[in-house]
CSV table of C-alpha atoms in Angstrom, one decimal:
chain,number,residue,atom,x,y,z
K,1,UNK,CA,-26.4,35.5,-8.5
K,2,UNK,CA,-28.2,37.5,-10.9
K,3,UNK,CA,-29.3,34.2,-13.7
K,4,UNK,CA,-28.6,30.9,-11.8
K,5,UNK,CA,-28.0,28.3,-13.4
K,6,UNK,CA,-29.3,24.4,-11.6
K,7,UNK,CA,-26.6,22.5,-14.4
K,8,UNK,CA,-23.4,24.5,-12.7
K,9,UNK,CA,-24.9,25.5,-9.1
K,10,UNK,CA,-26.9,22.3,-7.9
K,11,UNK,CA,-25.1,20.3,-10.6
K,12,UNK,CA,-21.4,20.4,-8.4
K,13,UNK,CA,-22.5,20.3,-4.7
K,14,UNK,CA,-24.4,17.0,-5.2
K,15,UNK,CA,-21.5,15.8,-6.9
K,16,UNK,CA,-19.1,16.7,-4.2
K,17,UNK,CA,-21.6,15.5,-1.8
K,18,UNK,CA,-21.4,12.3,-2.7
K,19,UNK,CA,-17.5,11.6,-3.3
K,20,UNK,CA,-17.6,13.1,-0.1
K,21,UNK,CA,-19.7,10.5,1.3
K,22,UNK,CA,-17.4,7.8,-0.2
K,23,UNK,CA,-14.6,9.4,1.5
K,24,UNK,CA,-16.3,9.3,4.9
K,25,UNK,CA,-16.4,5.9,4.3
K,26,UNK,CA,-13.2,5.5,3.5
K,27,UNK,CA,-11.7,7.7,7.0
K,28,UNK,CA,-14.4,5.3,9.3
K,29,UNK,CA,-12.7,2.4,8.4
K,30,UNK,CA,-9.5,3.9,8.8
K,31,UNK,CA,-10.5,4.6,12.1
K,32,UNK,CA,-12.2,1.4,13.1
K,33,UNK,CA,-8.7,-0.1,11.5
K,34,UNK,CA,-6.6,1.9,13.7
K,35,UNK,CA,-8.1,1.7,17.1
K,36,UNK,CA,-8.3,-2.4,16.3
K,37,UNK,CA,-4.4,-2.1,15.2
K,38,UNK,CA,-2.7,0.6,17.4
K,39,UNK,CA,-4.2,0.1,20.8
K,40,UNK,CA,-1.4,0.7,22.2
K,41,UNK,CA,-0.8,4.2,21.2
K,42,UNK,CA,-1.0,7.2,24.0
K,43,UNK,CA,-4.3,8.3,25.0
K,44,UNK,CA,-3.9,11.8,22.8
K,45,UNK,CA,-3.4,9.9,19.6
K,46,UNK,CA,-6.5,8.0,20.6
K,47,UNK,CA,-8.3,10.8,21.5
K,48,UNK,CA,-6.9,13.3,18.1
K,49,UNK,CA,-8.3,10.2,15.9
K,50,UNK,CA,-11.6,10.2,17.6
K,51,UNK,CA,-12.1,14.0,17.5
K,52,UNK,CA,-11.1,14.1,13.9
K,53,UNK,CA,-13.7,11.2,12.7
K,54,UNK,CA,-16.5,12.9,15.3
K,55,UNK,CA,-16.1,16.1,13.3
K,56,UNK,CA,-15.5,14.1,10.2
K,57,UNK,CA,-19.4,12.7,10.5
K,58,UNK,CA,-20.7,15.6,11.9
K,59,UNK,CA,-19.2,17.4,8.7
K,60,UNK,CA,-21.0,14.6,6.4
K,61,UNK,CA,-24.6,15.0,8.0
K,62,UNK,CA,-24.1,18.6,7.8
K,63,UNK,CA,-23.5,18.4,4.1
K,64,UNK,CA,-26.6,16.1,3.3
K,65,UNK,CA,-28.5,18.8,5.6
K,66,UNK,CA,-27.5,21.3,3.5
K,67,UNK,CA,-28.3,19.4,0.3
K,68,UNK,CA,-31.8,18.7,2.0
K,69,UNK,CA,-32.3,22.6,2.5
K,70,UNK,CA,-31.4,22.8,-1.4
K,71,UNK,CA,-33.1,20.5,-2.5
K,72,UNK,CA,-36.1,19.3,-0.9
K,73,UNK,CA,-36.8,23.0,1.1
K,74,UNK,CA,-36.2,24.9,-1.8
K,75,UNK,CA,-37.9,22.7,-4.3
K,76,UNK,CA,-38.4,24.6,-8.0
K,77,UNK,CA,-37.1,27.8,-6.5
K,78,UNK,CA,-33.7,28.1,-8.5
K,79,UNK,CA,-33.7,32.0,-6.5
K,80,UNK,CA,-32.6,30.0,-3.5
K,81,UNK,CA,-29.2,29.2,-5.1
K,82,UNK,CA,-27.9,31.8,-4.0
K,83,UNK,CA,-29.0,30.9,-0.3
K,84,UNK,CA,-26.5,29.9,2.5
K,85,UNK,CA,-28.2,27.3,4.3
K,86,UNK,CA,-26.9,27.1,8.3
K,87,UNK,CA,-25.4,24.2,7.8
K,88,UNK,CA,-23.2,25.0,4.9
K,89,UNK,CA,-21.7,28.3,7.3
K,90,UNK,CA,-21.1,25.3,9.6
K,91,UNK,CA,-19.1,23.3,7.8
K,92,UNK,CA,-16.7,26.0,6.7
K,93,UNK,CA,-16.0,25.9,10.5
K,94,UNK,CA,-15.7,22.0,10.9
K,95,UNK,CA,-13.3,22.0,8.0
K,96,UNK,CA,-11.7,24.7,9.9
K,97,UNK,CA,-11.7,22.5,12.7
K,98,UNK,CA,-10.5,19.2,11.4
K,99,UNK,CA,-7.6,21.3,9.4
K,100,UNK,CA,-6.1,22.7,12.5
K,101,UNK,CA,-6.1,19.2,14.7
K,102,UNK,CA,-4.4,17.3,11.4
K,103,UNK,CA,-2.0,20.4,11.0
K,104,UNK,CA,-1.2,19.9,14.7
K,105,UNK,CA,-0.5,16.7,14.4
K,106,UNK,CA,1.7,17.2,11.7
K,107,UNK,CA,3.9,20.1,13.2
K,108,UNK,CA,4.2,17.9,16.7
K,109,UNK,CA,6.1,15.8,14.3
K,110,UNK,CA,7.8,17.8,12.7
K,111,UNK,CA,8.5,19.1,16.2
K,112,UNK,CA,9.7,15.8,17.7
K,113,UNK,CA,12.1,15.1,13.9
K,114,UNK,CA,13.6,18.5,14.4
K,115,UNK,CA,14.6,17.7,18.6
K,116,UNK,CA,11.9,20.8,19.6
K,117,UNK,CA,13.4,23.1,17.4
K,118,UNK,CA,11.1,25.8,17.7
K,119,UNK,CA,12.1,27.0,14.5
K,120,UNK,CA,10.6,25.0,12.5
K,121,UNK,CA,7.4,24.5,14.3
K,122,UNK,CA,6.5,28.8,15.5
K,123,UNK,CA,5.2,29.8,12.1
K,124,UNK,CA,3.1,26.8,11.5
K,125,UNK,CA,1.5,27.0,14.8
K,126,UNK,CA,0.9,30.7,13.6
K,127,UNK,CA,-0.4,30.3,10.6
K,128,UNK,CA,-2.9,27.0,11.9
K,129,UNK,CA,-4.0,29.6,14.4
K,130,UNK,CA,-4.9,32.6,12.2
K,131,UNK,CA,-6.3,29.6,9.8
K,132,UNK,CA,-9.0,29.0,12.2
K,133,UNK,CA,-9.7,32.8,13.0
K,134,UNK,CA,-10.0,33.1,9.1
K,135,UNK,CA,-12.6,30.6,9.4
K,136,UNK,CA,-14.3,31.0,11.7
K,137,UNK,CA,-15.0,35.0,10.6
K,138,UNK,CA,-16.8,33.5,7.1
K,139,UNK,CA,-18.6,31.6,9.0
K,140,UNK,CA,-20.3,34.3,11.4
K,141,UNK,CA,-20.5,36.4,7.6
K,142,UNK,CA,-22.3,33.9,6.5
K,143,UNK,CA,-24.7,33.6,9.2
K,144,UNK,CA,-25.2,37.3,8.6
K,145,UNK,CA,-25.4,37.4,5.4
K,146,UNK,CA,-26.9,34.4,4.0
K,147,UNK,CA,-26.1,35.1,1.0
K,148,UNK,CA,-23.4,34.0,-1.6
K,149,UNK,CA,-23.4,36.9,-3.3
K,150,UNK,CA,-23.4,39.1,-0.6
K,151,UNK,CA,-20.5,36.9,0.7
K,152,UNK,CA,-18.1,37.4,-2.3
K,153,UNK,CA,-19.0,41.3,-2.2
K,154,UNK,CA,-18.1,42.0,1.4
K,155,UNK,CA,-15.9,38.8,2.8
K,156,UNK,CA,-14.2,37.6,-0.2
K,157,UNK,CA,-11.0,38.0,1.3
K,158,UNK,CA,-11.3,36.4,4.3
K,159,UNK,CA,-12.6,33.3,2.6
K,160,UNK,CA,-9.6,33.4,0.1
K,161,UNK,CA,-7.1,34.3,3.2
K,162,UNK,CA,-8.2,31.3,4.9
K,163,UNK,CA,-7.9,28.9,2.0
K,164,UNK,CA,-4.5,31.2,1.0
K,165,UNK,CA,-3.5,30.3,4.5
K,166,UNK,CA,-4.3,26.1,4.5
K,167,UNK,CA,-2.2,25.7,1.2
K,168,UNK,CA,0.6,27.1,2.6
K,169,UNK,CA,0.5,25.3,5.7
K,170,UNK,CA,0.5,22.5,3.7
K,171,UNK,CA,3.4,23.4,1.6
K,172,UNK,CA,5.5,24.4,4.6
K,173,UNK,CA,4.8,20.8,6.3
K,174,UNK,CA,5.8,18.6,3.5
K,175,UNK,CA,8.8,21.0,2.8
K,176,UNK,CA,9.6,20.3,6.5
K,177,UNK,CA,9.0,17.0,6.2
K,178,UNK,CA,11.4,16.2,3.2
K,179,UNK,CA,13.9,18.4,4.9
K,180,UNK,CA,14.0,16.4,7.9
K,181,UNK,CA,14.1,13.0,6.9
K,182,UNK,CA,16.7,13.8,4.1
K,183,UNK,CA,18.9,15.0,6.8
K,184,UNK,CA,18.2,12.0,9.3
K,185,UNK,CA,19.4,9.6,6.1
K,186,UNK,CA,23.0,9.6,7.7
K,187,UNK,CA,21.9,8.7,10.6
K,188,UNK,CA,19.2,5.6,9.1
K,189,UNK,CA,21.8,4.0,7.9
K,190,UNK,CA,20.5,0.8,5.9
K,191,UNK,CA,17.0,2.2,7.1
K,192,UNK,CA,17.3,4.6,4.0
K,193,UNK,CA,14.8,3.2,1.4
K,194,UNK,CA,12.4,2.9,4.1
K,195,UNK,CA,13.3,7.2,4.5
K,196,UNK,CA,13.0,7.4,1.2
K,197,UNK,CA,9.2,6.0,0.9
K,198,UNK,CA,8.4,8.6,3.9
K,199,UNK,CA,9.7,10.9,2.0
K,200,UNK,CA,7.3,10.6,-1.4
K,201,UNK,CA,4.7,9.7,1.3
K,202,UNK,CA,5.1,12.9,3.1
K,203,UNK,CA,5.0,14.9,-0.6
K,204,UNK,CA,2.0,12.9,-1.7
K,205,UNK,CA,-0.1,13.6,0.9
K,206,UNK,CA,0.5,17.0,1.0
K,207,UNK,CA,0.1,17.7,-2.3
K,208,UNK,CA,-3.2,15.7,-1.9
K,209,UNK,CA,-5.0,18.5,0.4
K,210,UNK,CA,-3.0,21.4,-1.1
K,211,UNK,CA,-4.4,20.9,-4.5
K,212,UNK,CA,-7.7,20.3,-3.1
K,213,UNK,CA,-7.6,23.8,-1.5
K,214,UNK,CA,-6.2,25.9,-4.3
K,215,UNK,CA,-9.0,24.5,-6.6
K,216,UNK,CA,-11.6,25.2,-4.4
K,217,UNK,CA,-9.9,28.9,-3.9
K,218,UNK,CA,-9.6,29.3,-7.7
K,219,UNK,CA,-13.1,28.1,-8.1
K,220,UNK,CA,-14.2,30.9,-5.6
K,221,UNK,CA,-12.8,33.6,-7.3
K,222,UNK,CA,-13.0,32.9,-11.2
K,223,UNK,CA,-16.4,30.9,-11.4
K,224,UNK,CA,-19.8,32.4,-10.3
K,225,UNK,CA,-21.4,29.9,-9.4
K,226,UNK,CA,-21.2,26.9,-6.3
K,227,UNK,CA,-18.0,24.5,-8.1
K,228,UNK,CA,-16.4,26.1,-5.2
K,229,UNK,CA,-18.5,24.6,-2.7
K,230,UNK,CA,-18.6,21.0,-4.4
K,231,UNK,CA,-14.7,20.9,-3.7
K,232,UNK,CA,-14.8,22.6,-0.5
K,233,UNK,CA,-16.6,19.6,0.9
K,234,UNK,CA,-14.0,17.1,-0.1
K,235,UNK,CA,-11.4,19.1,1.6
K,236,UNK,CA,-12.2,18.2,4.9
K,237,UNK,CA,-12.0,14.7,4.2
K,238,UNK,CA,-8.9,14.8,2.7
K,239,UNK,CA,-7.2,15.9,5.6
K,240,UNK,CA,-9.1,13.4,7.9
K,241,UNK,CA,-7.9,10.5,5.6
K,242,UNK,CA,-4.2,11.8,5.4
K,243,UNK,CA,-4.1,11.8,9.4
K,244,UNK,CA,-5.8,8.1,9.5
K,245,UNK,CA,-3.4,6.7,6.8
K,246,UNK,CA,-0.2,8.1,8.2
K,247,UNK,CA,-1.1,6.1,11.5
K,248,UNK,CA,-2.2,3.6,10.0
K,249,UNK,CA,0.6,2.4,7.8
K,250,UNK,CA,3.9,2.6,10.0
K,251,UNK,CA,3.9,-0.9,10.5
K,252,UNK,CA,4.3,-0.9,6.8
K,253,UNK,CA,7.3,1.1,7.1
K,254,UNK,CA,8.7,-0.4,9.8
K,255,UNK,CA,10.8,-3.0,9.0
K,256,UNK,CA,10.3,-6.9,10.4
K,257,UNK,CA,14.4,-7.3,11.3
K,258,UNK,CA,16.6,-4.3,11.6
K,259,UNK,CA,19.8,-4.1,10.2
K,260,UNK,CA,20.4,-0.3,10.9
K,261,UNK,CA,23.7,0.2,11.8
K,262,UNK,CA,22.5,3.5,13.8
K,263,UNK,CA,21.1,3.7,17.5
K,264,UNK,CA,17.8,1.7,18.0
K,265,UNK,CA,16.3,4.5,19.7
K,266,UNK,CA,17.0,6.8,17.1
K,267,UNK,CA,16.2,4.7,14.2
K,268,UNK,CA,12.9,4.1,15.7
K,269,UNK,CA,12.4,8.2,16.5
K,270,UNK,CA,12.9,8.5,12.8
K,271,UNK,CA,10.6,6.3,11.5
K,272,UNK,CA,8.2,6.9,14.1
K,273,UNK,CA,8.3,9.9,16.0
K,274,UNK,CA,5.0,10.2,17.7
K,275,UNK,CA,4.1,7.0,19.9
K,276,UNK,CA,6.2,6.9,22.7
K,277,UNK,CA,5.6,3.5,23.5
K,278,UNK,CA,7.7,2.1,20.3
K,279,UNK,CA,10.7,3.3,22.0
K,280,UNK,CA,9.7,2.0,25.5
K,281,UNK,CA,8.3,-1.9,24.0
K,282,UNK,CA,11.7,-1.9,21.5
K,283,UNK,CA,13.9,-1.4,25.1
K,284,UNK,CA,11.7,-4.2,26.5
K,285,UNK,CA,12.0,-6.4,24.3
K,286,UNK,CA,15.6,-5.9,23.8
K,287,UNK,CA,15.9,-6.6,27.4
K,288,UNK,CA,13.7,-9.6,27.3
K,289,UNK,CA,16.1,-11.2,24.9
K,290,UNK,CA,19.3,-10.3,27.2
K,291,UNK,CA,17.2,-11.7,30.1
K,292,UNK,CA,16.4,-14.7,28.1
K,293,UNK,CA,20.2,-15.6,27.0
K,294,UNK,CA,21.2,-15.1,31.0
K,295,UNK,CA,19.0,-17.4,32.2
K,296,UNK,CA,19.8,-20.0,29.3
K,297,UNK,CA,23.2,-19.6,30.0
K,298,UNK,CA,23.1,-20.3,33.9
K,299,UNK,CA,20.7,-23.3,33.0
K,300,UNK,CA,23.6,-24.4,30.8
K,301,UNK,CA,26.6,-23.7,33.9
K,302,UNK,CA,23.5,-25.6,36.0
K,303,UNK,CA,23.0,-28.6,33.7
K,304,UNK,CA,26.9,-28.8,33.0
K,305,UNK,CA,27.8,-29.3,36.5
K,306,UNK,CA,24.9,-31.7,37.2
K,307,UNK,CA,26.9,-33.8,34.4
K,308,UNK,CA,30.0,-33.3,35.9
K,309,UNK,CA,29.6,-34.3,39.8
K,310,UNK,CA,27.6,-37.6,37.9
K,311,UNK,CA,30.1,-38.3,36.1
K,312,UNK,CA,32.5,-38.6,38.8
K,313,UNK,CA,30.0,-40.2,41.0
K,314,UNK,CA,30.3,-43.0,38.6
K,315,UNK,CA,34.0,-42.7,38.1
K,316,UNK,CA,34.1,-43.2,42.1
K,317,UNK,CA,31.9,-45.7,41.8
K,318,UNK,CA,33.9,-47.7,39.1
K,319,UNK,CA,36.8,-47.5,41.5
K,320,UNK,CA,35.5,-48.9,43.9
């Protein structure tokens, strides 16, 4: 950066830093809302929430590392602008990271919608993979280069491939999405407006991240300066929160009595593919109720037949 300017360099990432620190608010009590409401989710749910909001805070303090490097290190030394701090070639790698687990999660869903139609899920697991491998190249440029400027002359592209390569993922999982669920309507039956709020759900959040990404790509290539990198922090964060509010509201969207005229099981798959245990405590319940009219029922037979032999008892005794 041959004249750097603090207004539109330093100006953005401190900005970005610190809606990004309101957003890592935001995911931790998401977080500490879904481990208090969804305890009884499998153990890789668990675990995918607590990996995402580990990297999600490692990410933050990263951020306002970087910002102390800028800052406080580089005091009155506007040269330094064009300076890639260590932990700002880190957390292209923990976005990276927390991208590829929220993808996952998405496309084992899409998975699971689609009855394992491998399909639907092969390219995304593609792309998420070369996603990270785009990643995680910048990052090792950066390390080497240390240097923005030096970044956009020799690894532009990978940087732009990588971002190229989130968007689309993103596209191709809401697409998937809306496909799926539209084509399950049939079988929701009277579960349909509940579909239907997936549906916008499912276009809203990934519209969400995939503008995120495309500004922070055009930002990258048109402006010469660090806008980019002020909107590349949020990303991360956007992606956490999508994952934490998607578990977090299906019992939203689950409706209190069920009038679906379709299977239980498969209503319940629809709305909420990933838990197994939704299936396994709806069949237990179910069963509790049956169990629950048999033994009222034999308590009835019981009760009816006490009356019965009394009531001859005293007819015999009247006799008498």
């Amino acid at each position: 950066m041959s004249s750097p300017n603090i207004h539109t360099s330093f100006g953005p990432i401190l900005i970005g830093a610190l809606f990004t620190s309101g957003l890592a608010g935001v995911s931790n009590l998401q977080a500490l809302h879904y481990y208090r409401a969804y305890g009884k989710d499998p153990a890789r749910i668990k675990v995918l929430v607590f990996l995402v909001w580990l990297l999600d805070n490692i990410h933050t303090v990263f951020i306002w590392v970087g910002l102390w490097d800028y800052f406080i290190e580089n005091y009155a030394k506007p040269d330094e602008i064009d300076h890639i701090p260590w932990s700002v070639s880190l957390i292209v790698l923990l976005t990276a990271l927390i991208t590829v687990l929220v993808h996952g999660f998405f496309v084992h869903r899409i998975f699971l919608l689609s009855n394992k139609n491998w399909f639907f899920v092969a390219p995304l697991i593609v792309l998420t993979v070369f996603r990270l491998a785009c990643a995680s190249i910048t990052t090792s440029r950066m390390f080497i280069y240390q240097s923005f400027e030096l970044l956009k002359v020799h690894a532009r592209w990978i940087f732009t491939l990588g971002l190229a390569v989130s968007s689309t993922v993103d596209i191709l999982i809401s697409g998937f999405l809306v496909y799926l669920f539209r084509s399950n309507r049939a079988e929701a039956g009277r579960l349909n407006h509940v579909l239907d709020k997936l549906i916008l759900y499912g276009l809203e959040c990934g519209s969400l991240t995939c503008i995120g990404t495309v500004m922070s790509m055009i930002c990258w290539l048109a402006i010469p300066n660090l806008v980019f990198l002020g909107l590349y922090f949020v990303i991360a964060k956007l992606y956490a929160n999508s994952l934490f509010i998607t578990l977090n509201t299906r019992n939203s969207i689950h409706p209190g009595k069920s009038t679906c005229s379709c299977e239980p099981r498969r209503a319940i798959m629809i709305l909420d593919p990933l838990p197994s245990f939704a299936v396994d405590h709806a069949t237990s319940a179910t069963s509790k109720v049956q169990t629950q009219v048999e033994i009222s029922v034999e308590t009835n037979v019981q009760s009816d037949a006490r009356s019965s032999c009394c009531s001859r008892q005293d007819k015999s005794a009247t006799v008498c």
